[in-house]
mmCIF file of C-alpha atoms in Angstrom:
data_model
loop_
_atom_site.group_PDB
_atom_site.id
_atom_site.type_symbol
_atom_site.label_atom_id
_atom_site.label_comp_id
_atom_site.label_asym_id
_atom_site.label_seq_id
_atom_site.Cartn_x
_atom_site.Cartn_y
_atom_site.Cartn_z
ATOM 1 C CA MET A 1 48.111 14.032 -32.031
ATOM 2 C CA SER A 2 44.619 13.863 -33.456
ATOM 3 C CA ASN A 3 43.129 16.496 -35.741
ATOM 4 C CA PRO A 4 39.780 16.853 -37.555
ATOM 5 C CA GLN A 5 41.265 15.983 -40.961
ATOM 6 C CA ASN A 6 42.960 12.807 -39.706
ATOM 7 C CA PRO A 7 41.373 11.573 -36.455
ATOM 8 C CA GLY A 8 43.574 8.472 -36.259
ATOM 9 C CA GLY A 9 46.851 10.390 -36.048
ATOM 10 C CA ALA A 10 49.602 11.273 -38.535
ATOM 11 C CA GLY A 11 50.513 7.665 -39.447
ATOM 12 C CA ASN A 12 46.997 6.392 -40.104
ATOM 13 C CA HIS A 13 46.072 7.772 -43.549
ATOM 14 C CA TYR A 14 43.377 5.198 -44.314
ATOM 15 C CA HIS A 15 41.157 5.931 -41.335
ATOM 16 C CA GLN A 16 38.112 8.018 -42.075
ATOM 17 C CA GLY A 17 36.311 9.600 -39.117
ATOM 18 C CA ASN A 18 32.821 10.924 -39.602
ATOM 19 C CA ARG A 19 30.641 12.381 -36.917
ATOM 20 C CA ALA A 20 26.866 12.607 -37.296
ATOM 21 C CA ARG A 21 25.177 15.793 -36.172
ATOM 22 C CA GLY A 22 21.723 15.931 -34.730
ATOM 23 C CA ARG A 23 19.744 12.822 -35.616
ATOM 24 C CA GLY A 24 21.789 11.999 -38.736
ATOM 25 C CA THR A 25 23.675 8.851 -39.634
ATOM 26 C CA VAL A 26 27.190 8.288 -40.891
ATOM 27 C CA ILE A 27 27.975 6.198 -43.964
ATOM 28 C CA ALA A 28 31.684 5.791 -44.728
ATOM 29 C CA SER A 29 33.494 3.786 -47.392
ATOM 30 C CA GLN A 30 37.262 3.815 -47.894
ATOM 31 C CA GLY A 31 37.586 1.490 -50.903
ATOM 32 C CA GLY A 32 35.996 -1.455 -49.074
ATOM 33 C CA ASN A 33 32.826 -2.376 -47.261
ATOM 34 C CA VAL A 34 30.281 0.246 -46.286
ATOM 35 C CA SER A 35 29.988 0.901 -42.568
ATOM 36 C CA VAL A 36 26.682 2.278 -41.281
ATOM 37 C CA SER A 37 26.521 3.671 -37.765
ATOM 38 C CA GLN A 38 23.215 4.568 -36.183
ATOM 39 C CA THR A 39 23.587 5.994 -32.695
ATOM 40 C CA TYR A 40 20.031 6.864 -31.706
ATOM 41 C CA ALA A 41 17.290 4.445 -30.790
ATOM 42 C CA ASN A 42 13.864 4.677 -32.349
ATOM 43 C CA LYS A 43 11.471 5.736 -29.620
ATOM 44 C CA VAL A 44 8.262 3.824 -29.252
ATOM 45 C CA ARG A 45 5.263 6.094 -29.064
ATOM 46 C CA THR A 46 3.446 5.652 -25.788
ATOM 47 C CA TRP A 47 0.065 6.955 -24.799
ATOM 48 C CA THR A 48 1.033 7.803 -21.222
ATOM 49 C CA GLY A 49 0.840 11.563 -21.805
ATOM 50 C CA TRP A 50 -2.661 11.407 -23.266
ATOM 51 C CA THR A 51 -3.750 9.030 -20.519
ATOM 52 C CA ILE A 52 -2.512 11.511 -17.917
ATOM 53 C CA LEU A 53 -4.548 14.275 -19.520
ATOM 54 C CA VAL A 54 -7.680 12.111 -19.572
ATOM 55 C CA PHE A 55 -7.229 11.064 -15.933
ATOM 56 C CA PHE A 56 -6.555 14.679 -14.932
ATOM 57 C CA VAL A 57 -9.841 15.806 -16.524
ATOM 58 C CA VAL A 58 -11.663 12.883 -14.855
ATOM 59 C CA ASP A 59 -10.070 13.841 -11.506
ATOM 60 C CA ILE A 60 -11.288 17.414 -11.794
ATOM 61 C CA ALA A 61 -14.778 16.383 -12.937
ATOM 62 C CA TYR A 62 -15.106 13.778 -10.191
ATOM 63 C CA PHE A 63 -13.864 16.252 -7.583
ATOM 64 C CA PHE A 64 -16.594 18.729 -8.493
ATOM 65 C CA TYR A 65 -19.179 15.926 -8.623
ATOM 66 C CA GLY A 66 -18.147 14.746 -5.154
ATOM 67 C CA LYS A 67 -18.176 18.308 -3.854
ATOM 68 C CA SER A 68 -21.694 18.927 -5.144
ATOM 69 C CA ALA A 69 -23.010 15.527 -3.937
ATOM 70 C CA TYR A 70 -21.533 15.812 -0.430
ATOM 71 C CA THR A 71 -24.222 15.443 2.221
ATOM 72 C CA GLY A 72 -22.229 15.851 5.431
ATOM 73 C CA ARG A 73 -24.533 13.458 7.304
ATOM 74 C CA GLU A 74 -22.974 11.001 9.676
ATOM 75 C CA GLY A 75 -23.200 7.406 8.569
ATOM 76 C CA ASP A 76 -23.684 8.263 4.893
ATOM 77 C CA SER A 77 -21.508 5.713 3.116
ATOM 78 C CA GLY A 78 -21.933 7.492 -0.245
ATOM 79 C CA ASP A 79 -19.625 10.279 0.905
ATOM 80 C CA LEU A 80 -17.016 7.737 1.955
ATOM 81 C CA TRP A 81 -17.224 5.885 -1.366
ATOM 82 C CA ARG A 82 -16.876 9.123 -3.340
ATOM 83 C CA ALA A 83 -13.849 10.123 -1.253
ATOM 84 C CA GLY A 84 -12.273 6.688 -1.746
ATOM 85 C CA ILE A 85 -12.812 6.798 -5.514
ATOM 86 C CA ALA A 86 -11.371 10.325 -5.681
ATOM 87 C CA LEU A 87 -8.261 9.195 -3.774
ATOM 88 C CA LEU A 88 -7.882 6.164 -6.056
ATOM 89 C CA LEU A 89 -8.087 8.387 -9.154
ATOM 90 C CA PHE A 90 -5.506 10.718 -7.614
ATOM 91 C CA VAL A 91 -3.102 7.828 -6.900
ATOM 92 C CA ILE A 92 -3.488 6.499 -10.456
ATOM 93 C CA THR A 93 -2.848 9.971 -11.898
ATOM 94 C CA VAL A 94 0.298 10.456 -9.790
ATOM 95 C CA SER A 95 1.631 7.011 -10.770
ATOM 96 C CA LEU A 96 1.025 7.794 -14.463
ATOM 97 C CA ILE A 97 2.875 11.112 -14.094
ATOM 98 C CA ARG A 98 5.837 9.301 -12.489
ATOM 99 C CA ARG A 99 5.849 6.747 -15.315
ATOM 100 C CA TRP A 100 5.713 9.537 -17.922
ATOM 101 C CA PHE A 101 8.696 11.307 -16.350
ATOM 102 C CA ARG A 102 10.705 8.059 -16.295
ATOM 103 C CA GLN A 103 9.986 7.476 -19.977
ATOM 104 C CA ARG A 104 11.105 11.010 -20.834
ATOM 105 C CA LEU A 105 14.512 10.617 -19.161
#
């Protein structure tokens, strides 16, 4: 049976079991070579979160710009272009949010 003092069992007196807590590392030496165990991966800093915030502010600003510049006249292609650009910004923002959530998992 295994216990915290001797994780290898009663017959294995030369086995040392160390468990890192939190983001620590374990260094163990039992009269021989040093064994270093690192269980967490270094995360690469991405700028997806900041990019989402910037695109969100641009979305809101462009929405209010499009709302104030709306003419409502038939055949006015400016309204259609503004609507298309607003939809494109929205799609980009949603795709960045999805990417950010995948990176966080």
